[in-house]
Structures are given as structure tokens and as C-alpha cells.
Coordinates of C-alpha atoms and ligand atoms in Angstrom, one line a residue:
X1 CA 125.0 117.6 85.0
X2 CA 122.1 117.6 87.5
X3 CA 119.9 115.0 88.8
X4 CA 116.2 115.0 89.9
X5 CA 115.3 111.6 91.9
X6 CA 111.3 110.9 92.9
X7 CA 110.9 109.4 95.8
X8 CA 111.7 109.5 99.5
X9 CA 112.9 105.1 100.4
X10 CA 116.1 103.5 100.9
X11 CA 115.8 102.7 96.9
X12 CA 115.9 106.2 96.2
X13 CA 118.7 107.2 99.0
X14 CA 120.9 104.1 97.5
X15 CA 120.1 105.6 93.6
X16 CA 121.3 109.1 94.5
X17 CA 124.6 107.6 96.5
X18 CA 125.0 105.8 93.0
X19 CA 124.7 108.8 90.9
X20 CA 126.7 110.9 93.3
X21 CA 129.8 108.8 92.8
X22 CA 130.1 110.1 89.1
X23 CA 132.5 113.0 87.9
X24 CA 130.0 114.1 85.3
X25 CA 127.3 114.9 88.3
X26 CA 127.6 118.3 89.8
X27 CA 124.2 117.9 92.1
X28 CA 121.9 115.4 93.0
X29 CA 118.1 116.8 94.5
X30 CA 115.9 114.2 95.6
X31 CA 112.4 114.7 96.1
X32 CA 111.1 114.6 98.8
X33 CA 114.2 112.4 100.0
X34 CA 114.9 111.5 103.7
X35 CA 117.5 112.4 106.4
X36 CA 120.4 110.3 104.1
X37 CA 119.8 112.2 101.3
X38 CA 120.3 115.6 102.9
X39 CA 123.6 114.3 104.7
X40 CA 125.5 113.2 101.6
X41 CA 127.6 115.5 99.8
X42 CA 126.5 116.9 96.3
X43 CA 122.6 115.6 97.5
X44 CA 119.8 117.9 98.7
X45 CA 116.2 117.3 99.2
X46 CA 113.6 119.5 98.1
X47 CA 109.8 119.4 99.1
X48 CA 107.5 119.2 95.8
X49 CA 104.7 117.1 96.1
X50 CA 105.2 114.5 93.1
X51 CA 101.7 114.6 92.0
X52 CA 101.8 117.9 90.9
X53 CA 103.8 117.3 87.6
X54 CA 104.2 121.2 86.3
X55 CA 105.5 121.9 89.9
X56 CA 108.1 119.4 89.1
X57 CA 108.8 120.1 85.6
X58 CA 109.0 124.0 86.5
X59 CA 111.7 122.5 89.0
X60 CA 113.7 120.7 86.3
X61 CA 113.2 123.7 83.7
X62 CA 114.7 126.3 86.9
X63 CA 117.8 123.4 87.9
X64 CA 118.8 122.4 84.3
X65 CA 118.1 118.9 85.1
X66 CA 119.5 116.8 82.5
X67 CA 118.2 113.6 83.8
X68 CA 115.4 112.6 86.3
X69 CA 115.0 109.3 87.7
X70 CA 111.2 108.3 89.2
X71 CA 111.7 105.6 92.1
X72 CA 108.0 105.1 93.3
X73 CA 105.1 103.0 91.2
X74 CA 102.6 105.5 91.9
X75 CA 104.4 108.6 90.1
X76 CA 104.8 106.2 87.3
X77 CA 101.5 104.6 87.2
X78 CA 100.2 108.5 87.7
X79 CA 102.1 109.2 84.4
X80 CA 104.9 111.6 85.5
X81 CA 107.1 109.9 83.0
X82 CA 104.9 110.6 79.7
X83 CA 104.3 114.2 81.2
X84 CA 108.1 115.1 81.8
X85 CA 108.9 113.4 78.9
X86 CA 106.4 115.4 76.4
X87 CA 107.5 118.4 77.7
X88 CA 111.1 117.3 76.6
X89 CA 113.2 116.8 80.0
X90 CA 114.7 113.2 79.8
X91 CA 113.3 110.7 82.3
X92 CA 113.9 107.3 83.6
X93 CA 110.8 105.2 84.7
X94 CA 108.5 103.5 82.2
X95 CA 105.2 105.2 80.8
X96 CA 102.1 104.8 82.8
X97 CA 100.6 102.2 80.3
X98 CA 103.5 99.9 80.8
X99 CA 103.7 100.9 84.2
X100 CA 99.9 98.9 84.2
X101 CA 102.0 95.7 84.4
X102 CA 102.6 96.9 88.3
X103 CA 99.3 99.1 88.3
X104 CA 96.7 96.3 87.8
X105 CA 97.0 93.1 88.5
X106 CA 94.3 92.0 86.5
X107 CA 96.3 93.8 83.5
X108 CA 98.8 91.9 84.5
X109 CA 97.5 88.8 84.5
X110 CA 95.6 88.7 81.3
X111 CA 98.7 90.3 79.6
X112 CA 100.5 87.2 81.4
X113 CA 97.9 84.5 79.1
X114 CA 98.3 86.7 76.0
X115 CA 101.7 86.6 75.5
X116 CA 102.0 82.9 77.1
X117 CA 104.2 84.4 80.4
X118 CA 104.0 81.3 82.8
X119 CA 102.0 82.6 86.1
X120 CA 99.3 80.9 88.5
X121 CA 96.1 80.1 87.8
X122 CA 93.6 82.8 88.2
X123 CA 90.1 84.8 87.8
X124 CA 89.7 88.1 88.2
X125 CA 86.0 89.9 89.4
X126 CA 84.6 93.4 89.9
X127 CA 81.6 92.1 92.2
X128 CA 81.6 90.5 95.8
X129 CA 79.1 88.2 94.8
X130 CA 80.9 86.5 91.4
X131 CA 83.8 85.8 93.5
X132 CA 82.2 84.4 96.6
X133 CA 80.9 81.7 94.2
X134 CA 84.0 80.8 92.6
X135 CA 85.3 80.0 95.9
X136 CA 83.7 76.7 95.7
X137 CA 85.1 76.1 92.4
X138 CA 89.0 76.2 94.0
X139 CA 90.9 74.5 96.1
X140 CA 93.0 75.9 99.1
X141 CA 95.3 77.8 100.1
X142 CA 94.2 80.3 97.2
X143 CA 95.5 83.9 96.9
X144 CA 93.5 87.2 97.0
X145 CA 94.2 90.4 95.6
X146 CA 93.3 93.6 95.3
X147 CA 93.8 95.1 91.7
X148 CA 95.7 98.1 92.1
X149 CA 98.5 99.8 93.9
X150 CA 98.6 98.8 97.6
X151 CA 101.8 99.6 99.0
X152 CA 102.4 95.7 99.5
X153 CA 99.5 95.3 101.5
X154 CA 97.1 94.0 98.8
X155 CA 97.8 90.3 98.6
X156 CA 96.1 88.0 100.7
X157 CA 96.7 84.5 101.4
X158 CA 93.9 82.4 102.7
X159 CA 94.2 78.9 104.1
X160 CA 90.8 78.2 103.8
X161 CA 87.3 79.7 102.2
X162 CA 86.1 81.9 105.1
X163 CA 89.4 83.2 105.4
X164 CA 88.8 84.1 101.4
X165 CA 85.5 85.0 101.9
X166 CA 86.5 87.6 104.8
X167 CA 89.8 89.0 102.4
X168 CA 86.6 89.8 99.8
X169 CA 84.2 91.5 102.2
X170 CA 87.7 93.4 103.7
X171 CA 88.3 94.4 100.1
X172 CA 84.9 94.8 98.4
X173 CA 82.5 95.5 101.7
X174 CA 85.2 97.2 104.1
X175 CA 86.7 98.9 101.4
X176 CA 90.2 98.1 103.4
X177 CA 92.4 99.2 100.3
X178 CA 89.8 102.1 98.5
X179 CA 89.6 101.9 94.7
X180 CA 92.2 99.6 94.7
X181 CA 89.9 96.9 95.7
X182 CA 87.4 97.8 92.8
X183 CA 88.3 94.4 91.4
X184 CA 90.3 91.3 93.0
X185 CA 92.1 88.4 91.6
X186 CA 91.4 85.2 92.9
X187 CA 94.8 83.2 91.9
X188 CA 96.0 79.6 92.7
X189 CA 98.9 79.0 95.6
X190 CA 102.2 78.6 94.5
X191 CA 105.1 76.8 96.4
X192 CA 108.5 77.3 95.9
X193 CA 111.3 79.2 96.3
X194 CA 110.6 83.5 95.5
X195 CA 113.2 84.7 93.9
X196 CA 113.4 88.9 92.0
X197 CA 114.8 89.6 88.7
X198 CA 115.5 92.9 88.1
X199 CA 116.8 94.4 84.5
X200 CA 116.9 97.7 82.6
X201 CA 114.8 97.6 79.8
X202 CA 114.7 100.2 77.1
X203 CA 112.2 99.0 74.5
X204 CA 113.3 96.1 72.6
X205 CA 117.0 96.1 74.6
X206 CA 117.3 94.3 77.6
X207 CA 120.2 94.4 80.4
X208 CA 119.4 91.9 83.2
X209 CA 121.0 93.1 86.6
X210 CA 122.7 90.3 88.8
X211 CA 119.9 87.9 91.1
X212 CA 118.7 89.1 94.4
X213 CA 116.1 87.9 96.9
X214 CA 113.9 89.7 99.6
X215 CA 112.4 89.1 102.6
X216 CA 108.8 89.6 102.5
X217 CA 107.5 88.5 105.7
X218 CA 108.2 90.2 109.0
X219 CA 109.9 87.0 111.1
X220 CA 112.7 85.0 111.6
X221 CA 112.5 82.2 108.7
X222 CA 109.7 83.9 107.1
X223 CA 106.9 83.9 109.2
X224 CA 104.4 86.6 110.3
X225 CA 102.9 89.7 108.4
X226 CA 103.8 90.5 104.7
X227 CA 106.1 93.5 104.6
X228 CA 107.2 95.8 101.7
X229 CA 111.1 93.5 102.5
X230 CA 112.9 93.1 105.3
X231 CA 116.2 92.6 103.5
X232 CA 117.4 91.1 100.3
X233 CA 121.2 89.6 99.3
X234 CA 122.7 88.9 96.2
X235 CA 123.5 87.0 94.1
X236 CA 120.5 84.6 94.8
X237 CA 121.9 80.6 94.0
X238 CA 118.2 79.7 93.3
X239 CA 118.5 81.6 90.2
X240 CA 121.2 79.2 88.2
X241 CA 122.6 79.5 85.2
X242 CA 120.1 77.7 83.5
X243 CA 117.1 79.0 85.3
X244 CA 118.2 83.0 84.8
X245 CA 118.3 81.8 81.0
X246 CA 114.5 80.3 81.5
X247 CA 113.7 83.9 82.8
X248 CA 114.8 85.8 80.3
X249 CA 113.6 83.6 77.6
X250 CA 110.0 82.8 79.0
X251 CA 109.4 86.1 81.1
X252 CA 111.5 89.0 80.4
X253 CA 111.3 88.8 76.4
X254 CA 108.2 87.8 76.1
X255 CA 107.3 91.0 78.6
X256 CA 108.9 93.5 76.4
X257 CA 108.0 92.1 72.9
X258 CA 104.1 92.1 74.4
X259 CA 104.5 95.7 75.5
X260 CA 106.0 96.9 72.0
X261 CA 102.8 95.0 70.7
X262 CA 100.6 97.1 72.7
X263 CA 102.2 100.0 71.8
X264 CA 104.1 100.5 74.8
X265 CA 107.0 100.2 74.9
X266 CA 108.9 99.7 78.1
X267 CA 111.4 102.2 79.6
X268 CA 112.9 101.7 83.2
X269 CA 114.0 99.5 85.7
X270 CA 111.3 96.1 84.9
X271 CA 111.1 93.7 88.5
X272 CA 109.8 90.2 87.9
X273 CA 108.2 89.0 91.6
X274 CA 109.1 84.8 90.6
X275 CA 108.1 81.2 92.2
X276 CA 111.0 79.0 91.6
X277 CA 110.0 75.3 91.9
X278 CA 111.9 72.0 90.2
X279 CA 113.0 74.2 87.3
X280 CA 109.9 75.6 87.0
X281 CA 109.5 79.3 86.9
X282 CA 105.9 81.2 87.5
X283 CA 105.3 85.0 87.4
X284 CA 103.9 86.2 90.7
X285 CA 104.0 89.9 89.8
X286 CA 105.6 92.8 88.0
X287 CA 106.9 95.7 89.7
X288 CA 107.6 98.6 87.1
X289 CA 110.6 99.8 89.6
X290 CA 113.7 98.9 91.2
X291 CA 112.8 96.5 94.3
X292 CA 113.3 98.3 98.0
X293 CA 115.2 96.9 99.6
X294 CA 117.0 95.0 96.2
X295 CA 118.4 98.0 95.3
X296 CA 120.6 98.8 98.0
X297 CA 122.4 95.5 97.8
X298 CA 122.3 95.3 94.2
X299 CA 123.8 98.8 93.6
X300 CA 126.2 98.2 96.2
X301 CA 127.5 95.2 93.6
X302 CA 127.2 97.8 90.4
X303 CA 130.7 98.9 89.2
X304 CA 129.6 101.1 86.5
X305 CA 127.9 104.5 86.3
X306 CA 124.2 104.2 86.9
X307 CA 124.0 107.8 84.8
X308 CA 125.5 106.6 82.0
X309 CA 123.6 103.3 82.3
X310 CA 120.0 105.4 82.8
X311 CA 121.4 107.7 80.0
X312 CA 121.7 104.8 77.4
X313 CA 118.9 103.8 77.7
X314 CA 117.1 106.6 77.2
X315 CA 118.6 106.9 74.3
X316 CA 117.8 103.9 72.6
X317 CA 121.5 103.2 73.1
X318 CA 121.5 100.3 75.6
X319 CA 124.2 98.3 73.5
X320 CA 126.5 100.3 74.0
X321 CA 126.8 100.3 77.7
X322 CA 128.8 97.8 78.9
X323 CA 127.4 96.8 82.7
X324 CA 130.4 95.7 85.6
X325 CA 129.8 94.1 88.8
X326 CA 132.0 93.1 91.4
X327 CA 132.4 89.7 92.3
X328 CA 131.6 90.3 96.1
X329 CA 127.9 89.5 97.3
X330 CA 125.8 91.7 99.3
X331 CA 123.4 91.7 101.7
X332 CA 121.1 94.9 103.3
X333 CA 119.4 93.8 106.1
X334 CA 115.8 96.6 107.1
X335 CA 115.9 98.1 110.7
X336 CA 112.3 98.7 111.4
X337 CA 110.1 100.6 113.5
X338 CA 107.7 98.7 116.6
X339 CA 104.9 98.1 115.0
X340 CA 105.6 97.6 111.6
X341 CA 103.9 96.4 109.0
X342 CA 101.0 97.3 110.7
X343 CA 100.6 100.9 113.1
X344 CA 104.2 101.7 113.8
X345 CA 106.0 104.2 115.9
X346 CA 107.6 107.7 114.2
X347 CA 109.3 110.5 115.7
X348 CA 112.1 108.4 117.5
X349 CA 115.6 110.1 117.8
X350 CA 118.3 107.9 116.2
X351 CA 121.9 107.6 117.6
X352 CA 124.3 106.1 115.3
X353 CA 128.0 105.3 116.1
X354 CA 130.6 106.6 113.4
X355 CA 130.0 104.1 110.4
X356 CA 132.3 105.3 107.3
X357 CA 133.2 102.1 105.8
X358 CA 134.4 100.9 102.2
X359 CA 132.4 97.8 102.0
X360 CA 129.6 99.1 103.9
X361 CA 126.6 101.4 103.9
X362 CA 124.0 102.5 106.3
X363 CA 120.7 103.6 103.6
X364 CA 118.0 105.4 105.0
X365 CA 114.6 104.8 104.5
X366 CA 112.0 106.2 106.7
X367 CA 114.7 109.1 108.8
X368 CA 114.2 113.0 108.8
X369 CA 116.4 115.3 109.9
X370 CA 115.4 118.3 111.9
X371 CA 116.8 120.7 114.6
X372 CA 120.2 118.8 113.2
X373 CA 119.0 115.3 115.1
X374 CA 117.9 112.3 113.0
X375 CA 114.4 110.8 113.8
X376 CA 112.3 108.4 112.6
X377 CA 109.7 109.0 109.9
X378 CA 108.4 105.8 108.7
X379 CA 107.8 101.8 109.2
X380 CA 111.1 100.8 107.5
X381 CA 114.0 102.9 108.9
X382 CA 117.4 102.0 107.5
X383 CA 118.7 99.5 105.6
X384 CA 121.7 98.5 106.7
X385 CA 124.0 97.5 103.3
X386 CA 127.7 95.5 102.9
X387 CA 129.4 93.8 100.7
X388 CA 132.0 90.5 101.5
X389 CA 133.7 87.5 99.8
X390 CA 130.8 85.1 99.9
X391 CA 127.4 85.7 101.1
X392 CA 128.1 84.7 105.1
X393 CA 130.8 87.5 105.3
X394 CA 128.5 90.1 103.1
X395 CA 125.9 89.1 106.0
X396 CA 128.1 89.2 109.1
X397 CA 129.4 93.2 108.0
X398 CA 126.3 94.2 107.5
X399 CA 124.8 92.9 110.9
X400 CA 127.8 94.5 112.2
X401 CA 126.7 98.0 110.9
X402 CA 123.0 97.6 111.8
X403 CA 125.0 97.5 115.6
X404 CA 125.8 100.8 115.3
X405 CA 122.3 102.0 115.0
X406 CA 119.9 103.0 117.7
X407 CA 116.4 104.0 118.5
X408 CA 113.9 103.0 120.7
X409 CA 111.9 100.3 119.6
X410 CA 113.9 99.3 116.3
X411 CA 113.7 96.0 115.0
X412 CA 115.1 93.5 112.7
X413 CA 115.3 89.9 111.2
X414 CA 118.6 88.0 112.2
X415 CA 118.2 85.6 109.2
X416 CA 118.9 87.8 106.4
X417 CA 120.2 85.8 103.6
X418 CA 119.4 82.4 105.0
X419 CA 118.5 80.7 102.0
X420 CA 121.6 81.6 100.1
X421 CA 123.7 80.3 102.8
X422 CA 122.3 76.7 104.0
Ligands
AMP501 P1 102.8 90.2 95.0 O1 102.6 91.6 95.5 O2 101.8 89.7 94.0 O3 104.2 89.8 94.7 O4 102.6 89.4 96.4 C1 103.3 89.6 97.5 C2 103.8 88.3 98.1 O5 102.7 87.4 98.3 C3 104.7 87.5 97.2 O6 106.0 88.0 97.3 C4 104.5 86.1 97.7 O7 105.3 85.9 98.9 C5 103.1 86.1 98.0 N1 102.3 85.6 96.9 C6 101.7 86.3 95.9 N2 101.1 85.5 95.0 C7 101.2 84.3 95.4 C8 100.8 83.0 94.9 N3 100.1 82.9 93.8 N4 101.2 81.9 95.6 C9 101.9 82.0 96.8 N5 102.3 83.2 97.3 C10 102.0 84.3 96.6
LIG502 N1 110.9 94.3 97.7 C1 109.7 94.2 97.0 C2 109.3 95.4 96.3 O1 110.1 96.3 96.1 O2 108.2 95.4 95.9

């Protein structure tokens, strides 16, 4: 069979590395993909821009896809799913009214209340002045946030009211993230631990894949700038036993019983962004993806064929699939460009030593690959991926990978996985 994957990040080199290690897959495209994707064997990368969906499905229609897997929110939340998938070609990715649950937080939120999902506090206004006067009504730290899609960037924590009342004039005056700012969400402060859960969800089925946890901010021990994750491990020990049961019970089903309420039903990798605290568990967000960077660590754990696994669930057929996982953790630790999260370099050539590895592997993120050189292309570069016996190995063989990689100005956490190990 052949394979169409959206998308261009580490998730979606680490998905078609998956996919590629299966018999039954005789090509992988991935569109538009990055330098990693065009080295691997059986994986090309073709240019289509993703928002034009009969360019795609004219694509899948000339390939004989049999299967095409959508990485990115803004595909989904565009509706690339329902198109491909009323025009018969078999796609992985939620609809673009479930894919609301990651499109608008407001959605979100009061779908959160109606189907009693525990999450902060919150209020959510389409008018500067509404919200400047609830800012007397709360107490700080308080949390603003832009409504819709903004690659990461749309969440901003205040310490104090003017720093809330500059976030709304950024987002409502400034315009800083376009329509995505046409409404905020003013939402109390959580404390805690953050932990992701990540499952496959095909309507009223549910297969939870093992913990994880990201590393949001752009410093040692989690200080600085908000970042889309500067590395993730798993498993994550602040999801026990007992709280992973607390998830599934008070988030996850909840989630997809609301959804087939609504009459959407949910289809796709589902992400729940949690605050862990004294037992407690709080929805922060909903991604209607796989996380980047989870995925690289989590598939580098997954036993099983992803295909199949994508397949089964497209098929209403999710029982029968029978998920494996090694014992091993992981841990993918981001090599970044200067400057990121904010203006970053590109166009840097990248030297890396030979790296072939069992329990290792170098994903690439933001890399292109022209006159047969690799340069950077993006604020995240590589994610640098292994697997060991308990989380300190898994961290130690992936820092020694992320050695073997060079360009000017990269950059990287040296904590990745901190919190798992103290
Ligand atoms: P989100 O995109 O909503 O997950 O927000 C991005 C990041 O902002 C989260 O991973 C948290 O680190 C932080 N954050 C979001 N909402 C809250 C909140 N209510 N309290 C504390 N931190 C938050
Ligand atoms: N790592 C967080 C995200 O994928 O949104």
C-alpha cells in the first residue's frame, strides 16, 4: 500500500519512519516533508500546498493512496479530513468540528462545563473593553488566550493586571495573532505538574498510548519563552496508575461521549494538555494531533504497526488491534535554531557525524535538503530521539546523538527529562 502524510515537523518525519518499517507499505510521500523525509528509504516528499484539498485528493486518486495520515491542526481544523473522506479516500485525523476542541478555545472550554471535564476557571469575550473590566474581578497570575490556532504562541501568562491588560490590547488592539485574537479567554492560573495524554480515538473506542511530558519553555528548568516543546520523555511517573485511570475516566470519556453527542464524532490521534496537582487532574487544552515533539519518543516505544493501528481505526475496528510497547523509556531532546521561539536563524548548513543506531534516532524538523547539503529551514531543527533501560540512560543516548549534530548557532536544553528523573 501507499501512504500520504500532511505535514512537514519532526511528528510527521517520526510517523512516516513508523509506517515505513511495515512490509505491507511499498511508499511513503510526505507532504511537504523536510530533509529526513527525503533521506529515508521508501519516503519522498512532494510539494502540494495542503490547503488546496482537490490538489491533494487528485494526488491520492493518481498514487493509489490507500491511507493518508494529516499531522498539522490547521489541515484538520481547515476540514481536509471531511473533504478526503467524502470523496472516499481513507483518512486519519479527526473532522474539522471535533477538530474545534484544538480550534477554539472558547469551544473548548464551554464543551469542558457541558460535559463536566474538570479545567480552570474561565470567561471568554469578543470585545477589549468586557475583558478589561473583568480584570478587576480576578485574582493573579491569570491566563490569557487567544481563541484560535496560534502555532503555540497564543497563551499568555500575566503576573499582574497591566501585564493582562497589555496581552489584550496585543491581541485585540495590535492584532499580534490576526483573527485568531477575535475572542480571548481569560482563565484562572493553575499550579502543578503538566503532564500529555495522548490516545487514538475512533468514535466511541478509545486506545490510550503510554504517558509522556514536554518541555514547553525555552530554558534550563523551565524558564524563559513558551515554545511549541523542547523535548518530551516517556513514560511520565506523574501520571500513576491511579491518576492515568482519573484521565481516562474524567477526561478522555467524557471527551468522546460529548463529541458523539454533538454529532461528531471523534477520529484521530486526541492530546489532552493536563495540570497534575495532589491527585487532582485539570484540562489545560486539547490538541486534535499527536504532540511534537511526543511523538518521536512515544513512537520510538510503539512495537506494533502504526498502519494497522491507523487502519483499525478507521474502520470502526479499534478492538481488534492489539497495541505493544517496549518496556524501555525514551527521551527526544529539540536542537533549535538562535533565536527561537522568537525571530530565528534559517539557511544554516548542517554537518552530522554518521549516527545509524538501534536505539537511536536523529528526527528532523525544520531541515531541507538542496544541492545534496542539509540546511536549516525552521525554529526547531531536529529532534534528537533514544531509547534506554530507565529514563537516565534513554536521556544520556540521546544527548549523545544530539553530539553528533552541527550548525551554527544550534541550541538545546540540557535538562530534558528532569522531572522524571529526580
Ligand atoms: P495551552 O496551549 O493552552 O496548552 O497553553 C500552553 C502552555 O501555557 C501550557 O502548556 C501551560 O504551560 C501554560 N498554561 C496554559 N493554561 C494555563 C493555566 N490555566 N495555568 C497555568 N499555565 C497554563
Ligand atoms: N508539544 C505540544 C504540542 O504538540 O502542542
Amino acid at each position: 500500500m501507499k501512504i500520504l502524510i500532511i505535514g512537514s515537523g519532526g511528528r510527521e518525519h517520526a510517523l512516516a519512519w513508523k509506517c515505513a518499517h511495515d512490509i505491507s507499505v511499498e511508499h511513503i510521500f510526505v507532504c511537504p516533508g523536510n530533509a529526513g523525509t527525503h533521506l529515508e528509504d521508501k519516503i519522498s516528499n512532494v510539494e502540494i500546498n495542503a490547503s488546496d484539498f482537490g490538489a491533494i485528493e487528485n494526488f491520492c486518486i493518481s498514487k493509489e493512496i490507500s491511507l493518508v495520515i494529516i499531522g498539522p491542526e490547521q489541515p484538520l481544523v481547515d476540514g481536509l479530513t471531511n473533504y478526503l473522506q467524502s470523496k472516499g479516500i481513507d483518512t486519519f485525523g479527526p473532522s474539522k468540528e471535533a477538530a474545534q476542541l484544538e480550534g477554539s478555545k472558547t469551544f473548548s472550554k464551554d464543551f469542558f462545563v457541558k460535559y463536566h471535564i474538570p479545567t480552570a476557571e474561565y470567561k471568554s469575550f469578543d470585545g477589549f473593553d468586557d475583558a478589561l473590566n473583568y480584570l478587576d474581578e480576578i485574582n493573579y497570575p491569570t491566563v490569557v488566550k487567544a481563541d484560535g490556532l496560534a502555532a503555540g504562541k497564543g497563551v499568555i501568562i500575566c503576573e499582574n493586571k497591566n501585564e493582562a491588560i497589555e496581552a489584550l490590547q496585543s491581541i485585540f488592539k495590535d492584532n499580534a495573532f490576526g483573527s485568531a485574537g477575535n475572542k480571548v479567554v481569560i482563565e484562572e492560573f493553575l499550579e502543578g505538574e503538566e503532564a500529555s495524554f495522548i490516545a487514538v480515538v475512533s468514535k466511541d473506542k478509545i486506545i490510550p498510548l503510554v504517558t509522556s511530558q514536554d518541555h514547553k519553555a525555552v530554558g534550563d528548568g523551565d524558564v524563559g519563552l513558551n515554545t511549541g516543546g523542547m523535548g518530551a520523555y516517556s513514560p511520565a511517573p506523574v501520571v500513576t496508575d491511579e491518576i492515568n485511570r482519573k484521565i481516562l475516566d474524567e477526561v478522555m470519556y467524557p471527551t468522546m461521549h460529548g463529541l458523539i453527542q454533538e454529532n461528531s464524532p471523534y477520529l484521530g490521534f486526541l492530546y489532552a494538555g493536563l495540570m497534575i496537582k495532589d491527585n487532582e487532574i485539570k484540562v489545560l487544552e486539547f490538541n486534535c494531533r499527536f504532540g511534537d515533539p511526543e511523538t518521536q519518543p512515544i513512537l520510538l516505544r510503539l512495537k506494533s504497526s502504526l498502519v494497522e493501528l491507523c487502519k483499525a481505526a478507521i474502520n470502526d475496528n479499534l478492538d481488534s488491534y492489539n497495541i505493544e510497547w517496549t518496556e524501555e523509556h525514551s527521551c527526544g531532546v529539540v536542537i533549535a535554531s538562535k533565536g527561537y521561539p522568537e525571530n530565528y536563524e534559517s539557511g544554516k548548513e548542517v554537518s552530522i557525524d554518521q549516527n545509524k543506531s538501534e536505539n537511536s534516532k536523529l528526527f528532523h524538523a525544520g531541515t531541507k535538503f538542496e544541492n545534496n547539503k542539509i540546511f536549516t529551514n525552521g525554529g526547531r531543527v531536529f529532534c534528537a530521539t533514544a531509547l534506554g533501560k530507565d529514563l537516565k540512560e534513554a536521556q544520556q543516548n540521546a544527548y549523545n546523538l544530539l553530539d553528533k549534530v552541527h550548525f551554527e548557532g544550534a541550541f538545546y536544553r540540557t535538562d530534558i527529562g528532569y522531572k522524571g528523573i529526580k
